[in-house]
Tab-separated table of C-alpha atoms in Angstrom:
chain	number	residue	atom	x	y	z
A	1461	MET	CA	41.192	-38.999	10.110
A	1462	SER	CA	42.344	-37.289	13.340
A	1463	PRO	CA	45.178	-38.544	15.461
A	1464	GLU	CA	42.581	-39.352	18.219
A	1465	LEU	CA	40.604	-41.136	15.934
A	1466	MET	CA	43.744	-43.159	14.549
A	1467	LYS	CA	44.337	-44.347	18.093
A	1468	VAL	CA	40.843	-45.531	18.213
A	1469	ALA	CA	41.149	-47.433	14.982
A	1470	SER	CA	44.465	-48.831	16.451
A	1471	ARG	CA	42.933	-50.104	19.712
A	1472	ALA	CA	39.872	-51.645	17.851
A	1473	ARG	CA	42.506	-53.396	15.511
A	1474	ASP	CA	44.702	-54.529	18.473
A	1475	GLU	CA	41.886	-55.511	20.876
A	1476	PRO	CA	38.828	-57.138	18.797
A	1477	SER	CA	36.682	-57.348	22.086
A	1478	ALA	CA	37.485	-53.959	23.296
A	1479	ARG	CA	34.635	-51.708	24.378
A	1480	PHE	CA	34.766	-47.926	23.899
A	1481	HIS	CA	33.021	-45.872	26.559
A	1482	SER	CA	34.096	-42.426	25.614
A	1483	LEU	CA	33.857	-41.373	21.852
A	1484	ALA	CA	31.248	-38.420	21.763
A	1485	HIS	CA	34.105	-35.959	22.524
A	1486	LEU	CA	35.815	-36.650	19.305
A	1487	ILE	CA	32.861	-35.006	17.511
A	1488	ASP	CA	34.445	-31.691	17.909
A	1489	GLU	CA	34.548	-28.530	15.539
A	1490	SER	CA	37.225	-30.154	13.618
A	1491	ALA	CA	35.432	-33.381	13.037
A	1492	LEU	CA	32.373	-31.235	11.950
A	1493	GLU	CA	34.436	-29.414	9.577
A	1494	ARG	CA	35.995	-32.405	7.889
A	1495	ALA	CA	32.364	-33.884	7.545
A	1496	PHE	CA	31.266	-30.771	5.906
A	1497	HIS	CA	34.114	-30.912	3.354
A	1498	ASN	CA	33.184	-34.861	2.790
A	1499	LEU	CA	29.622	-34.093	1.821
A	1500	ARG	CA	28.646	-33.766	-1.984
A	1501	SER	CA	27.922	-30.245	-3.329
A	1502	ASP	CA	25.299	-31.638	-5.687
A	1503	ALA	CA	23.222	-33.697	-3.281
A	1504	ALA	CA	19.627	-33.092	-3.032
A	1505	VAL	CA	18.243	-30.966	-0.290
A	1506	GLY	CA	16.193	-31.716	2.863
A	1507	VAL	CA	13.288	-30.285	4.353
A	1508	ASP	CA	15.440	-26.975	5.257
A	1509	GLY	CA	16.125	-26.326	1.510
A	1510	VAL	CA	19.935	-25.543	2.571
A	1511	THR	CA	22.571	-26.524	0.281
A	1512	LYS	CA	26.219	-26.982	0.860
A	1513	GLU	CA	27.169	-23.712	-0.743
A	1514	ALA	CA	24.747	-21.758	1.442
A	1515	TYR	CA	25.700	-23.431	4.771
A	1516	GLY	CA	29.441	-22.852	3.929
A	1517	LEU	CA	28.991	-18.952	3.606
A	1518	GLY	CA	29.147	-18.749	7.418
A	1519	LEU	CA	30.799	-22.009	8.048
A	1520	GLU	CA	32.974	-21.205	11.079
A	1521	VAL	CA	29.834	-19.635	12.712
A	1522	ASN	CA	27.452	-22.378	11.883
A	1523	LEU	CA	29.905	-25.107	12.970
A	1524	ARG	CA	30.507	-23.527	16.275
A	1525	ASN	CA	26.792	-23.077	16.678
A	1526	LEU	CA	26.176	-26.687	16.069
A	1527	HIS	CA	28.794	-28.088	18.126
A	1528	GLU	CA	27.401	-25.915	21.100
A	1529	ARG	CA	24.094	-27.547	20.608
A	1530	LEU	CA	25.652	-31.029	20.491
A	1531	ARG	CA	27.591	-30.375	23.689
A	1532	GLY	CA	24.672	-28.901	25.407
A	1533	LYS	CA	22.330	-31.695	24.186
A	1534	ARG	CA	20.004	-29.183	22.264
A	1535	TYR	CA	20.690	-30.717	18.841
A	1536	ARG	CA	17.378	-31.816	17.275
A	1537	HIS	CA	17.237	-33.859	13.946
A	1538	GLN	CA	14.815	-32.399	11.516
A	1539	PRO	CA	12.467	-34.778	9.530
A	1540	ILE	CA	13.663	-36.444	6.679
A	1541	ARG	CA	12.197	-35.772	3.208
A	1542	ARG	CA	11.134	-38.932	1.393
A	1543	VAL	CA	11.402	-39.478	-2.315
A	1544	ASN	CA	10.602	-42.611	-4.268
A	1545	ILE	CA	12.498	-43.756	-7.288
A	1546	PRO	CA	11.665	-46.574	-9.650
A	1547	LYS	CA	12.882	-50.148	-9.173
A	1548	ASP	CA	13.747	-52.795	-11.848
A	1549	ASN	CA	10.424	-54.605	-10.776
A	1550	GLY	CA	8.275	-51.734	-11.429
A	1551	GLY	CA	7.999	-50.715	-7.920
A	1552	THR	CA	9.544	-47.806	-6.061
A	1553	ARG	CA	12.449	-47.584	-3.521
A	1554	PRO	CA	12.012	-45.135	-0.817
A	1555	LEU	CA	14.892	-42.633	-0.406
A	1556	GLY	CA	15.410	-40.391	2.818
A	1557	ILE	CA	17.184	-37.018	2.330
A	1558	SER	CA	18.355	-35.342	5.409
A	1559	ALA	CA	18.670	-31.592	5.966
A	1560	PHE	CA	22.262	-30.541	5.461
A	1561	GLU	CA	23.252	-29.887	8.993
A	1562	ASP	CA	21.751	-33.179	10.089
A	1563	LYS	CA	24.083	-34.760	7.336
A	1564	ILE	CA	26.911	-33.146	8.871
A	1565	VAL	CA	26.369	-34.711	12.205
A	1566	GLN	CA	25.611	-38.062	10.550
A	1567	GLU	CA	28.993	-37.822	8.632
A	1568	ALA	CA	30.707	-36.935	12.058
A	1569	ILE	CA	29.098	-40.174	13.520
A	1570	ARG	CA	29.926	-42.304	10.623
A	1571	GLU	CA	33.790	-41.358	10.915
A	1572	VAL	CA	33.733	-42.261	14.432
A	1573	LEU	CA	31.797	-45.346	14.393
A	1574	SER	CA	33.887	-46.508	11.277
A	1575	ALA	CA	37.042	-46.109	13.337
A	1576	VAL	CA	35.777	-48.788	15.614
A	1577	TYR	CA	34.155	-51.179	13.349
A	1578	GLU	CA	36.139	-51.112	10.297
A	1579	GLU	CA	38.809	-52.890	11.870
A	1580	VAL	CA	36.599	-56.013	12.941
A	1581	PHE	CA	34.406	-56.257	9.735
A	1582	LEU	CA	35.074	-59.551	7.919
A	1583	SER	CA	36.712	-60.016	4.431
A	1584	CYS	CA	33.256	-61.154	3.069
A	1585	SER	CA	31.869	-57.693	3.339
A	1586	TYR	CA	32.432	-55.257	0.513
A	1587	GLY	CA	29.785	-52.560	0.516
A	1588	TYR	CA	30.633	-49.130	1.571
A	1589	ARG	CA	33.962	-49.910	2.942
A	1590	PRO	CA	36.852	-47.797	2.231
A	1591	GLY	CA	39.237	-49.326	-0.420
A	1592	ARG	CA	36.418	-51.837	-1.547
A	1593	ARG	CA	33.965	-51.733	-4.540
A	1594	ALA	CA	31.316	-53.679	-6.211
A	1595	HIS	CA	33.998	-55.112	-8.545
A	1596	ASP	CA	35.813	-56.653	-5.874
A	1597	ALA	CA	33.099	-58.723	-4.701
A	1598	ILE	CA	32.243	-59.750	-8.266
A	1599	ARG	CA	36.026	-60.860	-8.643
A	1600	ALA	CA	35.641	-62.928	-5.380
A	1601	LEU	CA	32.824	-64.729	-6.875
A	1602	ASP	CA	34.923	-65.393	-9.964
A	1603	ASN	CA	37.789	-66.865	-8.012
A	1604	ALA	CA	35.201	-69.097	-5.952
A	1605	ALA	CA	33.790	-70.427	-9.252
A	1606	TRP	CA	37.242	-71.068	-10.658
A	1607	GLU	CA	38.386	-72.921	-7.734
A	1608	GLY	CA	35.325	-75.332	-7.269
A	1609	ARG	CA	34.035	-73.442	-4.374
A	1610	ALA	CA	30.695	-72.350	-6.146
A	1611	ASN	CA	29.388	-75.608	-7.264
A	1612	TRP	CA	26.012	-74.497	-5.600
A	1613	ILE	CA	24.988	-71.000	-5.113
A	1614	LEU	CA	22.506	-69.833	-2.687
A	1615	GLU	CA	21.173	-66.432	-4.119
A	1616	ALA	CA	19.461	-64.484	-1.296
A	1617	ASP	CA	17.144	-61.451	-1.211
A	1618	LEU	CA	16.233	-59.717	1.989
A	1619	ARG	CA	12.998	-58.051	1.858
A	1620	SER	CA	12.843	-54.209	2.254
A	1621	PHE	CA	15.906	-54.605	4.394
A	1622	PHE	CA	16.555	-50.919	5.136
A	1623	ASP	CA	12.870	-50.237	5.995
A	1624	THR	CA	12.620	-53.101	8.565
A	1625	VAL	CA	16.008	-53.169	10.722
A	1626	PRO	CA	14.618	-53.082	14.330
A	1627	HIS	CA	15.846	-49.946	16.158
A	1628	ARG	CA	15.843	-51.408	19.436
A	1629	ARG	CA	18.209	-54.443	18.273
A	1630	LEU	CA	20.394	-52.391	16.233
A	1631	MET	CA	21.094	-50.101	19.581
A	1632	GLU	CA	21.701	-53.079	21.665
A	1633	LEU	CA	24.254	-54.592	19.100
A	1634	LEU	CA	26.071	-51.053	19.173
A	1635	ARG	CA	25.966	-50.778	22.909
A	1636	GLU	CA	27.938	-54.228	22.923
A	1637	ARG	CA	30.959	-52.453	21.322
A	1638	VAL	CA	30.379	-48.610	21.991
A	1639	PRO	CA	28.706	-48.294	25.576
A	1640	ASP	CA	28.790	-44.434	25.173
A	1641	GLY	CA	25.526	-42.950	26.051
A	1642	SER	CA	26.259	-39.768	24.413
A	1643	LEU	CA	27.156	-41.052	20.963
A	1644	LEU	CA	24.444	-43.439	21.075
A	1645	ARG	CA	21.956	-40.756	21.926
A	1646	LEU	CA	22.978	-39.066	18.629
A	1647	VAL	CA	22.608	-42.260	16.731
A	1648	GLY	CA	19.141	-42.721	18.299
A	1649	LYS	CA	18.077	-39.117	16.985
A	1650	CYS	CA	19.215	-40.088	13.549
A	1651	LEU	CA	17.056	-43.283	13.724
A	1652	HIS	CA	13.919	-42.130	15.422
A	1653	VAL	CA	13.398	-38.961	13.410
A	1654	GLY	CA	10.310	-38.406	11.556
A	1655	VAL	CA	9.838	-38.929	7.989
A	1656	LEU	CA	7.958	-36.293	5.910
A	1657	GLU	CA	6.317	-37.599	2.697
A	1658	GLY	CA	4.246	-34.909	1.078
A	1659	GLU	CA	2.510	-33.237	4.086
A	1660	ALA	CA	2.282	-36.447	6.286
A	1661	LEU	CA	4.947	-36.644	9.050
A	1662	THR	CA	5.345	-40.348	10.189
A	1663	ALA	CA	7.710	-41.999	12.568
A	1664	SER	CA	8.604	-45.699	12.971
A	1665	GLU	CA	10.564	-48.079	15.342
A	1666	GLU	CA	12.408	-49.821	12.395
A	1667	GLY	CA	14.509	-48.945	9.563
A	1668	THR	CA	17.515	-46.905	8.521
A	1669	PRO	CA	16.604	-44.520	5.661
A	1670	GLN	CA	18.281	-45.461	2.460
A	1671	GLY	CA	19.921	-42.172	1.246
A	1672	SER	CA	21.219	-41.297	4.671
A	1673	VAL	CA	24.992	-40.724	5.212
A	1674	LEU	CA	25.019	-43.247	8.245
A	1675	SER	CA	22.540	-45.868	7.063
A	1676	PRO	CA	25.240	-47.912	4.997
A	1677	LEU	CA	27.378	-48.308	7.974
A	1678	LEU	CA	24.650	-49.181	10.233
A	1679	ALA	CA	23.484	-51.905	7.813
A	1680	ASN	CA	26.978	-53.338	7.659
A	1681	ILE	CA	27.053	-53.143	11.601
A	1682	TYR	CA	23.717	-55.042	11.740
A	1683	LEU	CA	24.523	-57.626	9.306
A	1684	HIS	CA	28.028	-58.114	10.550
A	1685	HIS	CA	26.220	-59.525	13.696
A	1686	ALA	CA	23.114	-61.094	11.919
A	1687	LEU	CA	24.952	-62.972	9.064
A	1688	ASP	CA	28.684	-62.539	8.756
A	1689	LEU	CA	29.725	-63.537	12.029
A	1690	TRP	CA	27.150	-66.426	12.291
A	1691	PHE	CA	28.125	-67.802	8.812
A	1692	GLY	CA	31.831	-67.537	9.548
A	1693	GLU	CA	31.908	-68.808	13.279
A	1694	THR	CA	29.009	-71.088	13.482
A	1695	VAL	CA	27.980	-72.330	9.964
A	1696	MET	CA	31.279	-72.895	8.317
A	1697	PRO	CA	32.978	-75.015	10.983
A	1698	ARG	CA	29.968	-77.505	10.539
A	1699	LEU	CA	30.168	-77.844	6.919
A	1700	ARG	CA	31.723	-80.824	5.059
A	1701	GLY	CA	33.030	-79.096	2.080
A	1702	ARG	CA	34.497	-75.404	1.249
A	1703	ALA	CA	32.206	-72.311	1.229
A	1704	GLU	CA	32.361	-68.547	0.970
A	1705	MET	CA	29.915	-65.751	1.333
A	1706	VAL	CA	30.179	-62.436	-0.676
A	1707	ARG	CA	28.143	-59.539	0.563
A	1708	TYR	CA	27.582	-56.196	-0.603
A	1709	ALA	CA	25.421	-54.056	2.011
A	1710	ASP	CA	22.031	-56.096	1.855
A	1711	ASP	CA	23.075	-57.956	-1.106
A	1712	PHE	CA	24.738	-61.204	-0.724
A	1713	VAL	CA	25.258	-64.886	-2.214
A	1714	ILE	CA	26.644	-67.991	-0.435
A	1715	CYS	CA	28.805	-70.387	-2.559
A	1716	PHE	CA	29.122	-74.004	-1.629
A	1717	GLU	CA	31.328	-76.908	-2.822
A	1718	ARG	CA	28.763	-79.659	-1.801
A	1719	GLU	CA	24.984	-79.584	-2.316
A	1720	ASP	CA	24.147	-81.156	0.908
A	1721	ASP	CA	25.898	-78.027	2.710
A	1722	ALA	CA	23.853	-75.725	0.690
A	1723	ARG	CA	20.580	-77.454	1.322
A	1724	ARG	CA	21.352	-77.331	5.128
A	1725	VAL	CA	22.219	-73.676	5.139
A	1726	PHE	CA	19.185	-72.952	2.971
A	1727	GLU	CA	17.006	-74.374	5.470
A	1728	VAL	CA	18.315	-72.637	8.521
A	1729	LEU	CA	18.994	-69.082	6.962
A	1730	PRO	CA	15.450	-67.945	6.982
A	1731	LYS	CA	15.373	-68.897	10.833
A	1732	ARG	CA	18.557	-66.926	11.310
A	1733	MET	CA	17.167	-63.822	9.602
A	1734	GLU	CA	13.817	-64.025	11.359
A	1735	ALA	CA	15.673	-63.950	14.655
A	1736	PHE	CA	16.947	-60.546	13.665
A	1737	GLY	CA	13.719	-59.119	12.493
A	1738	LEU	CA	14.640	-59.772	8.861
A	1739	THR	CA	12.847	-61.700	6.137
A	1740	LEU	CA	13.951	-63.359	3.004
A	1741	HIS	CA	12.000	-63.024	0.027
A	1742	PRO	CA	10.621	-66.389	-0.674
A	1743	GLU	CA	10.573	-66.012	-4.577
A	1744	LYS	CA	13.953	-64.305	-4.892
A	1745	THR	CA	15.932	-66.586	-2.455
A	1746	ARG	CA	16.934	-69.819	-4.129
A	1747	LEU	CA	19.408	-72.534	-4.638
A	1748	ILE	CA	21.161	-72.653	-8.251
A	1749	PRO	CA	23.560	-75.482	-9.359
A	1750	TYR	CA	26.509	-73.850	-10.625
A	1751	THR	CA	29.119	-76.531	-11.258
A	1752	ARG	CA	31.449	-76.170	-14.234
A	1753	PRO	CA	30.143	-78.240	-16.920
A	1754	PRO	CA	32.287	-81.115	-18.262
A	1755	LYS	CA	34.495	-80.082	-21.453
A	1756	HIS	CA	32.571	-82.774	-23.473
A	1757	GLN	CA	29.000	-81.329	-22.830
A	1758	GLN	CA	27.154	-80.320	-25.739
A	1759	GLY	CA	25.800	-76.714	-25.970
A	1760	GLY	CA	27.200	-73.266	-25.358
A	1761	LYS	CA	25.885	-72.498	-21.999
A	1762	GLY	CA	26.353	-74.053	-18.338
A	1763	PRO	CA	23.805	-75.365	-16.112
A	1764	GLY	CA	22.425	-72.145	-14.353
A	1765	THR	CA	22.882	-68.554	-13.734
A	1766	PHE	CA	22.356	-65.998	-10.968
A	1767	ASP	CA	22.431	-62.318	-10.496
A	1768	PHE	CA	24.342	-60.193	-8.301
A	1769	LEU	CA	25.127	-56.418	-8.231
A	1770	GLY	CA	23.595	-55.716	-11.649
A	1771	PHE	CA	25.425	-58.702	-13.346
A	1772	THR	CA	24.349	-62.145	-14.458
A	1773	PHE	CA	26.756	-64.968	-13.921
A	1774	PHE	CA	27.002	-67.899	-16.223
A	1775	TRP	CA	29.385	-70.372	-17.855
A	1776	LYS	CA	30.176	-69.934	-21.328
A	1777	ARG	CA	32.187	-71.898	-23.860
A	1778	THR	CA	35.842	-70.615	-24.777
A	1779	ARG	CA	37.310	-70.559	-28.149
A	1780	GLY	CA	39.342	-73.365	-26.964
A	1781	GLY	CA	36.370	-75.546	-26.212
A	1782	GLY	CA	36.477	-75.206	-22.515
A	1783	TRP	CA	34.452	-73.473	-19.999
A	1784	ALA	CA	34.841	-70.131	-18.446
A	1785	ASN	CA	32.919	-68.147	-15.782
A	1786	ALA	CA	31.418	-65.174	-17.405
A	1787	VAL	CA	29.272	-61.959	-16.615
A	1788	LYS	CA	26.911	-59.768	-18.485
A	1789	THR	CA	24.899	-56.695	-17.648
A	1790	ARG	CA	21.455	-58.085	-16.050
A	1791	SER	CA	18.658	-57.801	-18.620
A	1792	SER	CA	16.583	-55.553	-16.280
A	1793	ARG	CA	19.698	-53.087	-15.852
A	1794	VAL	CA	20.151	-52.883	-19.797
A	1795	ALA	CA	16.325	-52.010	-20.140
A	1796	ARG	CA	16.454	-49.413	-17.229
A	1797	ALA	CA	19.578	-47.821	-18.739
A	1798	ILE	CA	18.029	-47.531	-22.145
A	1799	GLN	CA	14.840	-46.100	-20.607
A	1800	ARG	CA	16.641	-43.425	-18.657
A	1801	ILE	CA	18.635	-42.327	-21.662
A	1802	HIS	CA	15.557	-42.206	-23.833
A	1803	ASP	CA	13.817	-40.085	-21.253
A	1804	TYR	CA	16.831	-37.783	-20.880
A	1805	CYS	CA	16.997	-37.297	-24.585
A	1806	ARG	CA	13.155	-36.674	-24.643
A	1807	ARG	CA	13.311	-34.177	-21.746
A	1808	HIS	CA	16.187	-32.228	-22.899
A	1809	ARG	CA	15.598	-31.946	-26.667
A	1810	HIS	CA	15.150	-28.171	-26.327
A	1811	LEU	CA	19.005	-27.718	-25.196
A	1812	SER	CA	21.554	-27.135	-27.597
A	1813	VAL	CA	23.050	-30.095	-29.385
A	1814	ARG	CA	26.503	-29.605	-27.478
A	1815	ASP	CA	24.602	-29.629	-24.146
A	1816	GLN	CA	22.674	-32.718	-24.982
A	1817	HIS	CA	25.827	-34.663	-26.024
A	1818	ALA	CA	27.617	-33.431	-22.773
A	1819	GLY	CA	24.653	-34.934	-20.871
A	1820	LEU	CA	24.755	-38.069	-22.884
A	1821	VAL	CA	28.261	-38.511	-22.597
A	1822	ARG	CA	28.210	-38.241	-18.751
A	1823	ARG	CA	25.382	-40.861	-18.424
A	1824	LEU	CA	27.095	-43.436	-20.920
A	1825	GLN	CA	30.501	-42.836	-19.259
A	1826	GLY	CA	28.712	-43.487	-15.932
A	1827	HIS	CA	27.333	-46.805	-17.236
A	1828	ILE	CA	30.713	-47.820	-19.054
A	1829	ASN	CA	32.828	-47.204	-15.940
A	1830	TYR	CA	30.722	-49.836	-13.789
A	1831	PHE	CA	29.691	-52.348	-16.592
A	1832	GLY	CA	32.837	-52.332	-18.530
A	1833	VAL	CA	34.324	-55.417	-17.361
A	1834	ASN	CA	36.184	-57.889	-19.623
A	1835	GLY	CA	33.498	-60.203	-21.335
A	1836	ASN	CA	30.657	-57.668	-21.110
A	1837	GLY	CA	31.279	-55.825	-24.456
A	1838	VAL	CA	28.202	-56.853	-26.263
A	1839	SER	CA	25.760	-55.737	-23.332
A	1840	VAL	CA	27.556	-52.248	-23.062
A	1841	ARG	CA	27.603	-51.739	-27.021
A	1842	GLY	CA	23.716	-52.406	-27.050
A	1843	VAL	CA	23.237	-49.632	-24.747
A	1844	ILE	CA	25.465	-47.213	-26.489
A	1845	LEU	CA	23.597	-48.365	-29.869
A	1846	GLN	CA	20.325	-47.591	-28.155
A	1847	ALA	CA	21.378	-44.175	-26.996
A	1848	GLU	CA	22.417	-43.391	-30.507
A	1849	ARG	CA	19.035	-44.162	-31.846
A	1850	SER	CA	17.166	-42.382	-28.939
A	1851	TRP	CA	19.351	-39.306	-29.638
A	1852	MET	CA	18.396	-39.467	-33.400
A	1853	LYS	CA	14.819	-39.834	-32.733
A	1854	TRP	CA	14.427	-36.845	-30.441
A	1855	LEU	CA	16.830	-34.557	-32.688
A	1856	ARG	CA	14.347	-35.249	-35.680
A	1857	ARG	CA	11.508	-33.745	-33.813
A	1858	ARG	CA	13.180	-30.552	-32.936
A	1859	SER	CA	12.593	-29.127	-36.553
A	1860	GLN	CA	10.282	-29.907	-39.497
A	1861	ARG	CA	12.322	-27.679	-41.701
A	1862	HIS	CA	15.792	-28.968	-41.123
A	1863	ARG	CA	14.885	-32.647	-40.501
A	1864	MET	CA	17.829	-34.781	-39.048
A	1865	ASN	CA	18.411	-37.976	-40.954
A	1866	TRP	CA	20.865	-40.724	-40.570
A	1867	LYS	CA	23.392	-39.092	-42.943
A	1868	ARG	CA	23.461	-35.980	-40.893
A	1869	PHE	CA	23.217	-37.937	-37.677
A	1870	LYS	CA	26.248	-39.776	-38.740
A	1871	GLU	CA	28.208	-36.651	-39.511
A	1872	LEU	CA	27.130	-35.069	-36.206
A	1873	LEU	CA	28.588	-38.200	-34.302
A	1874	LYS	CA	31.813	-37.619	-35.910
A	1875	ARG	CA	32.157	-33.996	-34.674
A	1876	LEU	CA	30.429	-35.003	-31.168
A	1877	PRO	CA	31.209	-38.733	-30.775
A	1878	LEU	CA	29.462	-40.864	-27.879
A	1879	PRO	CA	31.872	-43.009	-25.669
A	1880	LYS	CA	32.904	-46.293	-27.002
A	1881	ALA	CA	32.465	-49.632	-25.190
A	1882	ARG	CA	35.737	-50.532	-23.482
A	1883	ILE	CA	37.037	-52.388	-20.632
A	1884	VAL	CA	37.531	-50.337	-17.496
A	1885	VAL	CA	37.886	-53.103	-15.063
A	1886	GLN	CA	39.585	-56.347	-15.481
A	1887	ILE	CA	37.713	-59.048	-13.355
A	1888	TRP	CA	39.902	-61.778	-14.586
A	1889	GLY	CA	43.076	-62.048	-16.556
């Protein structure tokens, strides 16, 4: 962060109600160069087909030209290329991929807006914020359960959030804190750009494309006003018991000590979301009893479970006969991981065994790095076991003459072992 941006962040922290009228000038050539270096080298290309490596060949000239167009208000955002990726429920999630130069502009805008808003975001927000990650949100829920603040859980699901955020309302909220016409004009260009899907070009007055560099921050800003401030300043003072909200981007759950508080918020939450142009999914938004079972209760599981950030939360018996809050990988995420590994082995069976092994290790290690939390060993080991079976299956089909069998495969695993399940993140002690 530049010294000028550090001053902005300092003022934002010291004056929570301050308004920033002049920020666009901070997007200079140095800011654009920082943005260039912050972008991934292996990211998918947009409609221009330009990679980071290609743009960097004439970086100084390219950034100077871009800055001149920004200053002269001649910059035009190119259409976003849309791709669809599969979801757990069998549907697809649309992702928007911007042209590389547009990614640079978005990253520079993101840096400026982050300096303004990061200081006022509430502690309940964990997604896409520096120094915070999904495991911190999971740890916060665990603490709430242990301390008796999660006897009831409101599990919420916003329907197509990134596709339905109203542009006009978002810009109004930004203008309250950042009444800088030049900067808002650039944000507007990123929002109102057309989407190219196949040969069809469409435009919309709502939505912040998932996959855009700027979208996560805009989502946090919108939900900061629509949800976080409302719950913290309006709802919580009216509750009879303790409560806590944990939000990661558009995924959030609310914990309640008392059932009557939970039901009151459950009734008014849809109206609050509707006021901001958002809709709760009626089948995926529910109240769940989650009180710690009494020690004398029979059975090995507690009263209810809920899902959050790829994990299923539940109460389980401890070896000492008590009850402990626990998590395991959500069943749909296990199935998706197994299917992706199976597809990888099938599509890449023509590669050398060592190259196949390297690809498998990368995929399994990524899974372990996220789901390798204490108490989740069974789920993680299950994915690794299925990976071994898929690899064995497709290695067998490579050759009829030297057909792979389990004995040879086990010898192969000694030379080229797959990662072992292990605890990467301690959620609780």
